[in-house]
Amino acid sequence: MGNLCSRSSERKDDNFAGPGRTLGSAPPPPQNRATVPARMGNSQSTSKNHDHGAGRTLGGGGGSSDAQGRAEIDPNMRSAAAEAAQGRANKANQSRGKLGDNLAAQKKQTQNQLLAASSREERGARDADANAESRAYN
C-alpha cells in the first residue's frame, strides 16, 4: 500500500512533467477530436419520426387576458380549486391518533415554549441521575 501523495515511477501521464504555461495563455488544442455525425435525412428516420412543431405557451390555456397580461380565470376552475382547498383543510383537521395529536400539539408550541419544555425535561433527568448517584454512594 503506497502513500497517497507520493510520486509513482510507473505513472507516465504526470500533470507536472511538461513545461507548463502562463495564466493568460490558452490551453493546448486537443489531440483526438470526436467526429460530429451528419444530419439524418428523411430516408434514415423511418422508425423515429418526431414532429417538432411550434411549442405551447405555458399558462396560456386559450383564455383571453386583460390589459395587464393576466389571464382571466374561469369561474368553474375557481370553484374547483376552492373545493380542493376545502378538502385539504378538512383532511388536515382530522384526528390521526395519539401520535398525530402529540405532533399537532408540538407544532402549535412557540419556540420559547418548546425550549422551556425541553429544559424542564433535561433538569428532571439530571435530578434523577443525581438522586440515583447519591443512593448508590450510601
PDB file of C-alpha atoms in Angstrom:
ATOM      1  CA  MET A   1       0.000   0.000   0.000  1.00  0.00           C
ATOM      2  CA  GLY A   2       1.543   3.260  -1.092  1.00  0.00           C
ATOM      3  CA  ASN A   3       1.408   6.814   0.033  1.00  0.00           C
ATOM      4  CA  LEU A   4      -1.356   8.952  -1.435  1.00  0.00           C
ATOM      5  CA  CYS A   5       0.941  11.911  -2.013  1.00  0.00           C
ATOM      6  CA  SER A   6       3.994  10.057  -3.267  1.00  0.00           C
ATOM      7  CA  ARG A   7       5.139  10.027  -6.887  1.00  0.00           C
ATOM      8  CA  SER A   8       4.885   6.794  -8.760  1.00  0.00           C
ATOM      9  CA  SER A   9       7.681   5.901 -11.184  1.00  0.00           C
ATOM     10  CA  GLU A  10       5.389   3.846 -13.429  1.00  0.00           C
ATOM     11  CA  ARG A  11       2.959   6.732 -13.948  1.00  0.00           C
ATOM     12  CA  LYS A  12       3.592   8.278 -17.360  1.00  0.00           C
ATOM     13  CA  ASP A  13       0.854  10.936 -17.575  1.00  0.00           C
ATOM     14  CA  ASP A  14       2.090  13.227 -14.833  1.00  0.00           C
ATOM     15  CA  ASN A  15       0.403  16.624 -14.989  1.00  0.00           C
ATOM     16  CA  PHE A  16       3.532  18.474 -13.916  1.00  0.00           C
ATOM     17  CA  ALA A  17       6.013  16.739 -16.254  1.00  0.00           C
ATOM     18  CA  GLY A  18       5.616  19.320 -19.060  1.00  0.00           C
ATOM     19  CA  PRO A  19       6.940  22.870 -19.238  1.00  0.00           C
ATOM     20  CA  GLY A  20       3.648  24.444 -18.158  1.00  0.00           C
ATOM     21  CA  ARG A  21       2.009  27.655 -19.341  1.00  0.00           C
ATOM     22  CA  THR A  22       1.218  31.118 -18.048  1.00  0.00           C
ATOM     23  CA  LEU A  23      -2.080  32.124 -16.564  1.00  0.00           C
ATOM     24  CA  GLY A  24      -3.343  34.123 -19.581  1.00  0.00           C
ATOM     25  CA  SER A  25      -2.398  31.576 -22.249  1.00  0.00           C
ATOM     26  CA  ALA A  26      -4.892  29.282 -23.968  1.00  0.00           C
ATOM     27  CA  PRO A  27      -4.876  25.535 -23.346  1.00  0.00           C
ATOM     28  CA  PRO A  28      -3.240  23.326 -25.987  1.00  0.00           C
ATOM     29  CA  PRO A  29      -5.540  22.042 -28.757  1.00  0.00           C
ATOM     30  CA  PRO A  30      -6.994  18.564 -28.154  1.00  0.00           C
ATOM     31  CA  GLN A  31      -5.242  15.718 -29.977  1.00  0.00           C
ATOM     32  CA  ASN A  32      -8.185  13.383 -30.544  1.00  0.00           C
ATOM     33  CA  ARG A  33     -11.427  15.025 -31.528  1.00  0.00           C
ATOM     34  CA  ALA A  34     -14.710  13.205 -31.867  1.00  0.00           C
ATOM     35  CA  THR A  35     -16.437  13.371 -35.214  1.00  0.00           C
ATOM     36  CA  VAL A  36     -19.763  15.110 -35.493  1.00  0.00           C
ATOM     37  CA  PRO A  37     -22.470  12.916 -37.079  1.00  0.00           C
ATOM     38  CA  ALA A  38     -24.090  14.139 -40.259  1.00  0.00           C
ATOM     39  CA  ARG A  39     -27.726  15.243 -40.152  1.00  0.00           C
ATOM     40  CA  MET A  40     -30.146  12.449 -40.634  1.00  0.00           C
ATOM     41  CA  GLY A  41     -32.114  12.568 -43.854  1.00  0.00           C
ATOM     42  CA  ASN A  42     -35.737  11.527 -44.338  1.00  0.00           C
ATOM     43  CA  SER A  43     -34.644   8.097 -45.590  1.00  0.00           C
ATOM     44  CA  GLN A  44     -32.951   7.265 -42.282  1.00  0.00           C
ATOM     45  CA  SER A  45     -35.740   8.381 -39.960  1.00  0.00           C
ATOM     46  CA  THR A  46     -38.253   5.630 -40.635  1.00  0.00           C
ATOM     47  CA  SER A  47     -38.806   4.400 -37.087  1.00  0.00           C
ATOM     48  CA  LYS A  48     -38.458   7.656 -35.158  1.00  0.00           C
ATOM     49  CA  ASN A  49     -40.408  10.365 -36.909  1.00  0.00           C
ATOM     50  CA  HIS A  50     -40.736  13.223 -34.420  1.00  0.00           C
ATOM     51  CA  ASP A  51     -42.845  16.246 -35.220  1.00  0.00           C
ATOM     52  CA  HIS A  52     -41.087  19.353 -33.946  1.00  0.00           C
ATOM     53  CA  GLY A  53     -43.810  21.931 -34.462  1.00  0.00           C
ATOM     54  CA  ALA A  54     -44.361  25.117 -32.537  1.00  0.00           C
ATOM     55  CA  GLY A  55     -44.337  24.673 -28.769  1.00  0.00           C
ATOM     56  CA  ARG A  56     -47.101  25.542 -26.362  1.00  0.00           C
ATOM     57  CA  THR A  57     -47.025  28.641 -24.208  1.00  0.00           C
ATOM     58  CA  LEU A  58     -47.162  27.768 -20.538  1.00  0.00           C
ATOM     59  CA  GLY A  59     -50.195  29.119 -18.752  1.00  0.00           C
ATOM     60  CA  GLY A  60     -51.861  30.061 -21.989  1.00  0.00           C
ATOM     61  CA  GLY A  61     -54.966  27.937 -21.665  1.00  0.00           C
ATOM     62  CA  GLY A  62     -56.555  29.613 -24.640  1.00  0.00           C
ATOM     63  CA  GLY A  63     -58.354  32.168 -22.482  1.00  0.00           C
ATOM     64  CA  SER A  64     -58.229  35.875 -23.090  1.00  0.00           C
ATOM     65  CA  SER A  65     -56.166  38.223 -20.992  1.00  0.00           C
ATOM     66  CA  ASP A  66     -56.808  41.643 -19.547  1.00  0.00           C
ATOM     67  CA  ALA A  67     -54.840  44.827 -20.194  1.00  0.00           C
ATOM     68  CA  GLN A  68     -52.054  43.861 -17.774  1.00  0.00           C
ATOM     69  CA  GLY A  69     -51.459  40.453 -19.370  1.00  0.00           C
ATOM     70  CA  ARG A  70     -53.183  38.385 -16.694  1.00  0.00           C
ATOM     71  CA  ALA A  71     -55.331  35.525 -17.916  1.00  0.00           C
ATOM     72  CA  GLU A  72     -58.986  35.566 -16.963  1.00  0.00           C
ATOM     73  CA  ILE A  73     -59.903  32.712 -14.626  1.00  0.00           C
ATOM     74  CA  ASP A  74     -62.878  30.547 -15.477  1.00  0.00           C
ATOM     75  CA  PRO A  75     -65.426  30.524 -12.597  1.00  0.00           C
ATOM     76  CA  ASN A  76     -65.653  26.710 -12.829  1.00  0.00           C
ATOM     77  CA  MET A  77     -61.906  26.421 -12.343  1.00  0.00           C
ATOM     78  CA  ARG A  78     -62.086  28.816  -9.402  1.00  0.00           C
ATOM     79  CA  SER A  79     -64.825  26.813  -7.689  1.00  0.00           C
ATOM     80  CA  ALA A  80     -62.994  23.522  -8.321  1.00  0.00           C
ATOM     81  CA  ALA A  81     -59.838  24.972  -6.770  1.00  0.00           C
ATOM     82  CA  ALA A  82     -61.823  26.221  -3.764  1.00  0.00           C
ATOM     83  CA  GLU A  83     -63.386  22.780  -3.268  1.00  0.00           C
ATOM     84  CA  ALA A  84     -59.981  21.113  -3.457  1.00  0.00           C
ATOM     85  CA  ALA A  85     -58.548  23.549  -0.905  1.00  0.00           C
ATOM     86  CA  GLN A  86     -61.516  22.940   1.393  1.00  0.00           C
ATOM     87  CA  GLY A  87     -60.987  19.174   1.096  1.00  0.00           C
ATOM     88  CA  ARG A  88     -57.312  19.536   2.020  1.00  0.00           C
ATOM     89  CA  ALA A  89     -58.213  21.693   5.014  1.00  0.00           C
ATOM     90  CA  ASN A  90     -60.782  19.153   6.223  1.00  0.00           C
ATOM     91  CA  LYS A  91     -58.307  16.314   5.817  1.00  0.00           C
ATOM     92  CA  ALA A  92     -55.682  18.232   7.818  1.00  0.00           C
ATOM     93  CA  ASN A  93     -58.121  18.734  10.707  1.00  0.00           C
ATOM     94  CA  GLN A  94     -58.965  15.032  11.076  1.00  0.00           C
ATOM     95  CA  SER A  95     -57.618  13.195  14.115  1.00  0.00           C
ATOM     96  CA  ARG A  96     -54.651  10.949  13.356  1.00  0.00           C
ATOM     97  CA  GLY A  97     -54.495   9.113  16.669  1.00  0.00           C
ATOM     98  CA  LYS A  98     -52.371   9.676  19.722  1.00  0.00           C
ATOM     99  CA  LEU A  99     -49.119  10.371  17.873  1.00  0.00           C
ATOM    100  CA  GLY A 100     -50.829  12.732  15.438  1.00  0.00           C
ATOM    101  CA  ASP A 101     -52.372  14.643  18.318  1.00  0.00           C
ATOM    102  CA  ASN A 102     -49.000  14.917  20.042  1.00  0.00           C
ATOM    103  CA  LEU A 103     -47.410  16.166  16.827  1.00  0.00           C
ATOM    104  CA  ALA A 104     -50.166  18.741  16.314  1.00  0.00           C
ATOM    105  CA  ALA A 105     -49.733  19.983  19.886  1.00  0.00           C
ATOM    106  CA  GLN A 106     -45.978  20.250  19.389  1.00  0.00           C
ATOM    107  CA  LYS A 107     -46.438  22.177  16.142  1.00  0.00           C
ATOM    108  CA  LYS A 108     -48.670  24.698  17.927  1.00  0.00           C
ATOM    109  CA  GLN A 109     -45.967  25.490  20.515  1.00  0.00           C
ATOM    110  CA  THR A 110     -43.863  28.598  20.105  1.00  0.00           C
ATOM    111  CA  GLN A 111     -40.086  28.444  20.144  1.00  0.00           C
ATOM    112  CA  ASN A 112     -39.901  29.653  23.759  1.00  0.00           C
ATOM    113  CA  GLN A 113     -42.460  27.095  24.925  1.00  0.00           C
ATOM    114  CA  LEU A 114     -40.579  24.312  23.138  1.00  0.00           C
ATOM    115  CA  LEU A 115     -37.265  25.357  24.710  1.00  0.00           C
ATOM    116  CA  ALA A 116     -38.847  25.616  28.182  1.00  0.00           C
ATOM    117  CA  ALA A 117     -40.328  22.105  27.906  1.00  0.00           C
ATOM    118  CA  SER A 118     -37.002  20.691  26.726  1.00  0.00           C
ATOM    119  CA  SER A 119     -35.194  22.425  29.578  1.00  0.00           C
ATOM    120  CA  ARG A 120     -37.704  21.060  32.094  1.00  0.00           C
ATOM    121  CA  GLU A 121     -37.141  17.506  30.808  1.00  0.00           C
ATOM    122  CA  GLU A 122     -33.352  17.884  30.963  1.00  0.00           C
ATOM    123  CA  ARG A 123     -33.471  19.218  34.536  1.00  0.00           C
ATOM    124  CA  GLY A 124     -35.682  16.310  35.564  1.00  0.00           C
ATOM    125  CA  ALA A 125     -33.249  13.838  34.006  1.00  0.00           C
ATOM    126  CA  ARG A 126     -30.292  15.480  35.764  1.00  0.00           C
ATOM    127  CA  ASP A 127     -32.129  15.425  39.109  1.00  0.00           C
ATOM    128  CA  ALA A 128     -32.975  11.744  38.669  1.00  0.00           C
ATOM    129  CA  ASP A 129     -29.335  10.958  37.839  1.00  0.00           C
ATOM    130  CA  ALA A 130     -28.127  12.912  40.883  1.00  0.00           C
ATOM    131  CA  ASN A 131     -30.597  11.076  43.169  1.00  0.00           C
ATOM    132  CA  ALA A 132     -29.517   7.690  41.763  1.00  0.00           C
ATOM    133  CA  GLU A 133     -25.866   8.586  42.295  1.00  0.00           C
ATOM    134  CA  SER A 134     -26.460   9.685  45.906  1.00  0.00           C
ATOM    135  CA  ARG A 135     -28.360   6.445  46.644  1.00  0.00           C
ATOM    136  CA  ALA A 136     -25.540   4.392  45.145  1.00  0.00           C
ATOM    137  CA  TYR A 137     -22.945   6.259  47.220  1.00  0.00           C
ATOM    138  CA  ASN A 138     -24.642   5.390  50.518  1.00  0.00           C
TER     139      ASN A 138
END
